[in-house]
Coordinates of C-alpha atoms and ligand atoms in Angstrom, one line a residue:
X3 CA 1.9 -4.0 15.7
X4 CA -0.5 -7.1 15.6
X5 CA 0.5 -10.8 16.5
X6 CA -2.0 -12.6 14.8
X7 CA -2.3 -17.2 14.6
X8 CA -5.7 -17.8 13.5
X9 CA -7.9 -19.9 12.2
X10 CA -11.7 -19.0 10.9
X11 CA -13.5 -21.5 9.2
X12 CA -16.1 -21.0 6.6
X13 CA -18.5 -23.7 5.4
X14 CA -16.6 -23.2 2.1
X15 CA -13.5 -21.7 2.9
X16 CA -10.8 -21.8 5.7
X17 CA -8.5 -18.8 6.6
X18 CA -5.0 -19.5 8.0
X19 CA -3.0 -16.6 9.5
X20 CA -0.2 -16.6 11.0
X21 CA 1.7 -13.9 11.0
X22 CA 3.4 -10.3 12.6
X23 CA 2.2 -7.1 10.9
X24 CA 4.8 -4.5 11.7
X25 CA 3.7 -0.5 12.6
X26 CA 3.1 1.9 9.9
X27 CA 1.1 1.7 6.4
X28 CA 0.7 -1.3 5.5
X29 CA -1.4 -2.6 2.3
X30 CA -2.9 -6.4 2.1
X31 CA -3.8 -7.1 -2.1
X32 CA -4.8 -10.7 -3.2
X33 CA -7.7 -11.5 -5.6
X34 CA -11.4 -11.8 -4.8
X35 CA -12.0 -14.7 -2.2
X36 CA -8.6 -15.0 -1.2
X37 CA -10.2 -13.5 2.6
X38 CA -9.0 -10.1 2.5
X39 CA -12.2 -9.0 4.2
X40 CA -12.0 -12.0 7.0
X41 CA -8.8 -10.9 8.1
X42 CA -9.9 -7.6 8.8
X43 CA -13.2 -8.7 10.2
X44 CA -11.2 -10.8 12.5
X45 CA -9.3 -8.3 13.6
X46 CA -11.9 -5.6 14.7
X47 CA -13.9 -8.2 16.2
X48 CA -16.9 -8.0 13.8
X49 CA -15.6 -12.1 12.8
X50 CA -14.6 -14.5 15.7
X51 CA -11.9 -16.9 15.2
X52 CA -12.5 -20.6 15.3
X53 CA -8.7 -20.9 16.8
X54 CA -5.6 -19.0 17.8
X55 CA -4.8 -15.5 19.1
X56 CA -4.4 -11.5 18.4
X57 CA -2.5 -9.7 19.8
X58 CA -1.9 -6.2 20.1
X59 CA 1.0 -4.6 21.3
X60 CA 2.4 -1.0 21.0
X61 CA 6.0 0.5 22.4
X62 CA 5.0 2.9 25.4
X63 CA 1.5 1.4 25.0
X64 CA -0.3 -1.3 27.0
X65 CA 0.1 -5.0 25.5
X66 CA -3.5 -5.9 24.6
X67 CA -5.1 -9.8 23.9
X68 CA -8.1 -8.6 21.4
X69 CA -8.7 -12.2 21.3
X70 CA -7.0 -15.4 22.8
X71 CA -9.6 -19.2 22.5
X72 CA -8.0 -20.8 24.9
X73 CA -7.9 -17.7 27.4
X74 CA -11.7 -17.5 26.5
X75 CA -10.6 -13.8 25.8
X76 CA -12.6 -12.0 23.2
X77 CA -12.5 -8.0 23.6
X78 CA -15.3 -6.2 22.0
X79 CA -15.2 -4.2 18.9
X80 CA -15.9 -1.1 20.5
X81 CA -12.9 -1.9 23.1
X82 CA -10.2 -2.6 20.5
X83 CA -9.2 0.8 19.7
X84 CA -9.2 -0.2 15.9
X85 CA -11.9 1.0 13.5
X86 CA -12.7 -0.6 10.2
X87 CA -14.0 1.6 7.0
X88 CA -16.3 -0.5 5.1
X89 CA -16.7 -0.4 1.1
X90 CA -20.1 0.8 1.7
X91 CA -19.9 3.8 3.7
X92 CA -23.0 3.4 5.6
X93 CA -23.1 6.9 6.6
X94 CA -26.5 7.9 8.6
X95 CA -28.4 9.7 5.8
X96 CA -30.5 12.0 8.6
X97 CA -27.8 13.3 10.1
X98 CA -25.8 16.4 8.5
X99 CA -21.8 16.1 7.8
X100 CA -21.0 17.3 10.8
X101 CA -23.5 15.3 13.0
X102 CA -22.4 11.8 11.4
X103 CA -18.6 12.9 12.4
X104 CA -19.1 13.6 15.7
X105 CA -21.4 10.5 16.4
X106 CA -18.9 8.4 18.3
X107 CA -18.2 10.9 21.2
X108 CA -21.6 9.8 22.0
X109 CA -20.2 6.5 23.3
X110 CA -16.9 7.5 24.5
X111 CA -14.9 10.8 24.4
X112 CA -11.5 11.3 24.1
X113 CA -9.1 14.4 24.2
X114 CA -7.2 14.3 21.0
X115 CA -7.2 17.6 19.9
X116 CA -6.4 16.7 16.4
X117 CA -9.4 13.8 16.1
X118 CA -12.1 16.5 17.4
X119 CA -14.6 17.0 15.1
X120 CA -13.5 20.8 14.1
X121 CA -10.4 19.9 13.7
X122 CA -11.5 17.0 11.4
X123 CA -13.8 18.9 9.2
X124 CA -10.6 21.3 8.8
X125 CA -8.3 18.6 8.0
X126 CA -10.7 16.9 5.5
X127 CA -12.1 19.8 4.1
X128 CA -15.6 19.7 5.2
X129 CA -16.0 22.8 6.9
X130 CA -18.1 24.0 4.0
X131 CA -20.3 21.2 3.6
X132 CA -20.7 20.3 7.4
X133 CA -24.5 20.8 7.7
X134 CA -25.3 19.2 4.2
X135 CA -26.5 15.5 4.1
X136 CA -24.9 12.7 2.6
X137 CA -27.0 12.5 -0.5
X138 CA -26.2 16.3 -1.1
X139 CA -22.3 15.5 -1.2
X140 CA -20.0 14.8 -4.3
X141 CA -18.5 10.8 -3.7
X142 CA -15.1 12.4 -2.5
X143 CA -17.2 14.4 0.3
X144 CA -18.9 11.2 1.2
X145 CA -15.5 9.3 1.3
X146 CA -13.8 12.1 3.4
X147 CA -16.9 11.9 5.7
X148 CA -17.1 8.6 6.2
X149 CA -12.9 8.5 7.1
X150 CA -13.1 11.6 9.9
X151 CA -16.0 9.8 11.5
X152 CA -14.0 6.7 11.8
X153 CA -11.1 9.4 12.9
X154 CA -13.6 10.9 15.6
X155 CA -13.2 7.4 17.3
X156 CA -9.7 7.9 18.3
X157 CA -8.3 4.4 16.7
X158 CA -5.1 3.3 16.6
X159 CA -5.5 1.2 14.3
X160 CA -7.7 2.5 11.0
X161 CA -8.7 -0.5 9.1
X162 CA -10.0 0.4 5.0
X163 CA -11.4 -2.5 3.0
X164 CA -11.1 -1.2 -0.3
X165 CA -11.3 2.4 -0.2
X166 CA -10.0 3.3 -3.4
X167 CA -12.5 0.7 -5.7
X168 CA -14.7 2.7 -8.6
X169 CA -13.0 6.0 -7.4
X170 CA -11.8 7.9 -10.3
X171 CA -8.0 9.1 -10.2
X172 CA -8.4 12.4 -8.9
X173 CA -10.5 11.1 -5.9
X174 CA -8.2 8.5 -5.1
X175 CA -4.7 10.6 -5.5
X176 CA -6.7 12.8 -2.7
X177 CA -7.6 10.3 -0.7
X178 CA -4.8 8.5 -0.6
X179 CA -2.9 11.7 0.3
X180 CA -5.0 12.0 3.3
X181 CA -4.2 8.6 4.6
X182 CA -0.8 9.7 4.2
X183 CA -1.0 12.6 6.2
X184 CA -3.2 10.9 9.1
X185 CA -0.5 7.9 9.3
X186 CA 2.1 10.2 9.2
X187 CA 0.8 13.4 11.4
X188 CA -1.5 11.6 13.5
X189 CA 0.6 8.8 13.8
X190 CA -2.2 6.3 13.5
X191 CA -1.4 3.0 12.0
X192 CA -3.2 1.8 8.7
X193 CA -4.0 -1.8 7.3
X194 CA -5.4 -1.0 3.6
X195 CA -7.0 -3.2 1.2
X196 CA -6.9 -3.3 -2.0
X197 CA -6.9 -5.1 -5.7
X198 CA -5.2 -2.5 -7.2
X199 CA -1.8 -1.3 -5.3
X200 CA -0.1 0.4 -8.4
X201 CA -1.4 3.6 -6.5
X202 CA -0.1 3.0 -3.0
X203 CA 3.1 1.0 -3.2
X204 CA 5.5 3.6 -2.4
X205 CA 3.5 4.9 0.4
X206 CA 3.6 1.7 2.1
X207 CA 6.2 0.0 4.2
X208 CA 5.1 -3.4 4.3
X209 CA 3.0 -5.7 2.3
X210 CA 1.0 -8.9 2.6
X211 CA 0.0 -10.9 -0.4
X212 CA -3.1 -12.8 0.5
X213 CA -4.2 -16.1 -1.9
X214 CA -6.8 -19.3 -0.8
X215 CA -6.7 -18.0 2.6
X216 CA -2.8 -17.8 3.7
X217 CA -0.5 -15.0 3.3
X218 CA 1.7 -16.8 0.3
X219 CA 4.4 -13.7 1.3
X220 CA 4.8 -10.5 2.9
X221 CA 7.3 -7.8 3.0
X222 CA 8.6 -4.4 1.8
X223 CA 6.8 -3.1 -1.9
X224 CA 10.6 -3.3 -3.3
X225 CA 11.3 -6.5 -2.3
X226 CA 7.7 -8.1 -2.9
X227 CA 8.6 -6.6 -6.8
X228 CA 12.0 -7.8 -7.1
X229 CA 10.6 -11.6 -6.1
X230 CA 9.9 -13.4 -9.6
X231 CA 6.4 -14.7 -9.8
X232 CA 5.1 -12.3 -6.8
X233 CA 4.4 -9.5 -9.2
X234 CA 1.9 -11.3 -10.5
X235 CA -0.5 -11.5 -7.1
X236 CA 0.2 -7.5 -7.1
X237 CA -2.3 -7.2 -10.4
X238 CA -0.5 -4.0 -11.4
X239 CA -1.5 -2.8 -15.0
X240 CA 2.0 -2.6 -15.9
X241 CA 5.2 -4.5 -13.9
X242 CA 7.0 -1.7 -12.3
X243 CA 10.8 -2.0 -10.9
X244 CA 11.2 -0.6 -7.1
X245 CA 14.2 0.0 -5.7
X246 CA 15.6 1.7 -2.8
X247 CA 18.7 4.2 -3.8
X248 CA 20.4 7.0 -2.2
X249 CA 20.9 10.4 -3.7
X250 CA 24.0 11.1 -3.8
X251 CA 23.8 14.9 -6.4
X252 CA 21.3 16.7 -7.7
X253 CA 21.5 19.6 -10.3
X254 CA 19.5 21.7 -11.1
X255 CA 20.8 23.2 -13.7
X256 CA 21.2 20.1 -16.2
X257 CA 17.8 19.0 -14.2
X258 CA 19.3 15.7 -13.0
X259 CA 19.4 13.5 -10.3
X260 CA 21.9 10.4 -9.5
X261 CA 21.0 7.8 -7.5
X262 CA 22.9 4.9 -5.9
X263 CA 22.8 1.5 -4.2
X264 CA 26.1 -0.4 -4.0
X265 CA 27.5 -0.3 -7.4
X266 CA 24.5 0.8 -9.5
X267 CA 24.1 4.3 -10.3
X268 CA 21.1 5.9 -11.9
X269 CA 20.8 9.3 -13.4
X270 CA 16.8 10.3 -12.6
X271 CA 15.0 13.6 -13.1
X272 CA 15.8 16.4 -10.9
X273 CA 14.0 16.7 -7.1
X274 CA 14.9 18.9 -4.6
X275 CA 16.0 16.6 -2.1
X276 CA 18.8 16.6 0.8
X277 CA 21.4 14.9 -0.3
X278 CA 21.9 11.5 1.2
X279 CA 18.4 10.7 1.7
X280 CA 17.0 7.3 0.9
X281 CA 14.3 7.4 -1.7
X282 CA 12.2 4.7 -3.8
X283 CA 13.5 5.0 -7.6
X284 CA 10.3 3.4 -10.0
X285 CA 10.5 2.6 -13.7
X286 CA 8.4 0.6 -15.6
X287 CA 9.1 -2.9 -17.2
X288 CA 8.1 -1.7 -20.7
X289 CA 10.2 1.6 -20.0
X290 CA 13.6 -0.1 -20.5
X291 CA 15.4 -1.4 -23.8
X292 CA 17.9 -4.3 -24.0
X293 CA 20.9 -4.4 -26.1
X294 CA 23.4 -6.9 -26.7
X295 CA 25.8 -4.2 -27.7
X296 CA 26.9 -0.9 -26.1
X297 CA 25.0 1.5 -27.9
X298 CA 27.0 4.6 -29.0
X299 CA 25.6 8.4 -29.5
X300 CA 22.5 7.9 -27.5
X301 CA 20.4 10.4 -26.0
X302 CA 19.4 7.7 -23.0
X303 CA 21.3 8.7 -19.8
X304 CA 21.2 5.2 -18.3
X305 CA 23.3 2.5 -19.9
X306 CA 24.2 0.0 -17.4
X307 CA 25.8 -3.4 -18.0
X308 CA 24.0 -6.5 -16.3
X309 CA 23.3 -10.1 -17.0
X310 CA 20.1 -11.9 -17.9
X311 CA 18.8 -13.9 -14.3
X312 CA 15.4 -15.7 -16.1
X313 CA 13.0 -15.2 -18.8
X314 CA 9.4 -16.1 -18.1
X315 CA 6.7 -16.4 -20.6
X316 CA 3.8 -14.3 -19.8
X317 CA 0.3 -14.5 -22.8
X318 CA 1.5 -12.5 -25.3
X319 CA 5.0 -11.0 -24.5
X320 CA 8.2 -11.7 -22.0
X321 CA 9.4 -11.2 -19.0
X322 CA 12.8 -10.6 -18.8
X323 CA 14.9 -10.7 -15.3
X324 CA 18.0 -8.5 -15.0
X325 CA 20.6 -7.9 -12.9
X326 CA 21.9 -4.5 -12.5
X327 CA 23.4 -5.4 -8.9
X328 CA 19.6 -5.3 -8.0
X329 CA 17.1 -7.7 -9.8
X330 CA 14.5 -5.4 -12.8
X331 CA 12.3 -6.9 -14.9
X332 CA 11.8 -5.4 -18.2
X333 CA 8.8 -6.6 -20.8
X334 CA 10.3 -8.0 -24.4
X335 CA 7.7 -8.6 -27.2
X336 CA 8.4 -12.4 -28.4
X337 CA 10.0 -11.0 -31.9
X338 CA 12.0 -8.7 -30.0
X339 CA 13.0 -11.5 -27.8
X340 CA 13.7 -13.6 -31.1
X341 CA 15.8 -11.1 -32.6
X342 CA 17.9 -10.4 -29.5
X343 CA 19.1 -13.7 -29.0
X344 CA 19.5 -13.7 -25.3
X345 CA 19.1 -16.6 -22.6
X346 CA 19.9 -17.4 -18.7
X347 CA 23.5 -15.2 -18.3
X348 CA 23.5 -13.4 -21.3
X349 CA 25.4 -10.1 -20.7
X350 CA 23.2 -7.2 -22.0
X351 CA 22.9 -3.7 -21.7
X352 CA 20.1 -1.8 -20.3
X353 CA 19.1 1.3 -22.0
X354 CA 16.7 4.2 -19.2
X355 CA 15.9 7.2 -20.5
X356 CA 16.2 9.8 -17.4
X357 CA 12.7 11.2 -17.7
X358 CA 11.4 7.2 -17.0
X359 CA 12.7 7.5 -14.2
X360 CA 10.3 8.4 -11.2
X361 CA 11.4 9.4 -8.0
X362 CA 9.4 8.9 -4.7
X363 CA 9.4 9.7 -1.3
X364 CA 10.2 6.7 0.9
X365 CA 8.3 5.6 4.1
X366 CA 10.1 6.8 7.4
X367 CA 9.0 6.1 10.4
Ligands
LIG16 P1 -12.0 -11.1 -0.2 O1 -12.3 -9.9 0.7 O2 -10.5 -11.4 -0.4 O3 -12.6 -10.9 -1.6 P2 -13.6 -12.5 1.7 O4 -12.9 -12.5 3.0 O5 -14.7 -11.6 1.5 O6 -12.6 -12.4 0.5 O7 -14.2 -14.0 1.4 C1 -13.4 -15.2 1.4 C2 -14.3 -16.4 1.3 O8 -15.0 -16.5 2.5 C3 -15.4 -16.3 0.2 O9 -15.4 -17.5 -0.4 C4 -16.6 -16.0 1.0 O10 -17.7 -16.6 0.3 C5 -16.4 -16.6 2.3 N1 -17.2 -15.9 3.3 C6 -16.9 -14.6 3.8 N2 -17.8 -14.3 4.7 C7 -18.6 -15.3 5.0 C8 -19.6 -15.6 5.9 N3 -20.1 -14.7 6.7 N4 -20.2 -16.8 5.8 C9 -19.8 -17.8 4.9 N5 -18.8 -17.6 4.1 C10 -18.2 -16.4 4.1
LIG17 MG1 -13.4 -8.2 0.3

């Protein structure tokens, strides 16, 4: 967990943090310039505050000052224990796979088994490619690469600024799954970076919304998505509705799944999950129709009363707030808007077809 009051001024631009950033995967999005890269570069050391602190501090771990101006403390990068994976790889193009991996064991060793460099090539697949060079590697080779070399440093905190730009979705559905298992298997704690979080927002715990420099909001991807006019700083292509349910049956045989949270029950698709177990429920904005009436004889499992909260006017369409007993935002075209004739406390129903709704895995830790 990092402690971090800063300051670091720019001859154009002044970054203000202060803030706690809990354990686990965490995901800081905000538009270009908003200092995304600063904060990071502040925290591994590579940037030096003009004011304030960071501080380090883990349960069962020694509490560590990375950097304190008034305590003239300023611990080196290489002394931080936290490791930052650039956009540009920067892997050494005359060493093989397996020689750029296990480059930082030149400066220090360690003994976890798991971060040695056989055990990384295993993990990331590279046992077959470990005495090629980089430019004989696919971009996904290069990626993993690049990640178990930073791995090979034994961090405990991993650090990626925008890790997932110009990759195409295959490439980033793997590598996100590997930052899932090293967070989760290797327990090592991850700050990621990106524009685009539609990818990562159920793998993550926490969230920090970055714009002009401050941290306009921060906290879990289902409450962050839930607070009107937030969405927005998220840049996802579509809005999507998070929420946190518990499942309380699943059957197989009419492949269904029902969900709850307080007094709103959902019927999703069928996952072989224990029963009882928290899980993130996702449906898209444009997924879900509004009726003033009940509908009758309809194929649509979901049909849950609620009340219009807000509508906000977005270029070309609507944005509809709902409540269910949780707040959902659905999209309305302006004539559908028109011909519904709804405002502020309008009862409606809300119309989900089961097979909209997906269900995710939700971060333990
Ligand atoms: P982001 O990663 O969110 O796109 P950055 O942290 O890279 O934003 O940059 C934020 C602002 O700080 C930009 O206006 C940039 O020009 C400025 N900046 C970043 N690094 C430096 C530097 N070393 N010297 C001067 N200005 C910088
Ligand atoms: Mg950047």
């Amino acid at each position: 967990m990092l402690n971090i009051n800063i300051k670091k001024q720019y001859k154009n631009f002044s970054l203000s943090i202060n803030t706690k950033i809990p354990k686990g995967f965490i995901s800081i999005v905000g538009p270009s310039g908003s200092g995304k890269t600063t904060l990071l570069e502040c925290i591994t050391g590579v940037a030096k505050p003009n004011e304030g602190f960071i501080h380090s501090f883990y349960p069962n771990k020694s509490d560590k000052l990375l950097f304190d101006k008034k305590k003239n403390i300023n611990v080196p990068i290489e002394k931080r224990k936290i490791s930052l994976v650039k956009q540009d790889l920067l892997l050494f193009p005359h060493m093989t796979v397996y020689e750029n991996i296990s480059y930082p064991l030149r400066f220090s060793k360690h003994t976890m088994k798991e971060l040695q460099p056989k055990s990384l090539l295993k993990k990331l697949q590279l046992e077959e490619v470990k005495d090629k060079f980089p430019n004989q590697l696919s971009g996904g080779q290069q990626q993993r690469t690049a990640l178990a070399r930073t791995l090979c440093s034994n961090p405990e905190i991993l650090l990626l600024d925008e890790p997932l730009k110009e990759l195409d979705q295959k490439l980033k559905n793997e590598i996100i799954g590997l930052l899932v298992t090293i967070n989760r298997q290797l327990g090592i704690d991850i700050i990621l970076v990106s524009h685009d979080i539609s990818n990562i927002l159920s793998l993550s715990n926490h969230i920090l919304i970055l714009s002009g420099g401050e941290i306009i909001a921060q906290n879990t991807p289902a409450k962050l998505l839930t607070t009107p006019n937030i969405n927005k700083f998220l840049q996802l292509p579509q809005i999507s509705n998070f929420l946190t349910m518990k499942i309380v049956s699943s059957n197989i045989k009419n492949s269904t799944t029902i969900l709850k949270k307080g007094n709103l029950s959902l019927t999703g698709p069928f996952i072989n999950q224990t029963i009882g177990k928290q899980v993130i429920v996702n449906f898209q904005s444009t997924d879900i129709i509004i009726s003033t009436e009940k509908p009758i004889n309809i194929s649509a499992r979901n049909i849950i009363l609620g009340k219009v909260e807000t509508i906000i006017k977005q270029d070309n369409h609507f944005l509809v707030y709902l409540n269910i007993g949780e707040i959902i935002v659905a999209h309305v075209t302006t004539e559908a808007l028109k011909k519904l004739q709804i405002s502020d406390n309008s009862t409606v129903y809300i119309i989900l077809k089961t097979s909209n709704i997906k269900i995710n895995d939700i971060y333990e830790n």
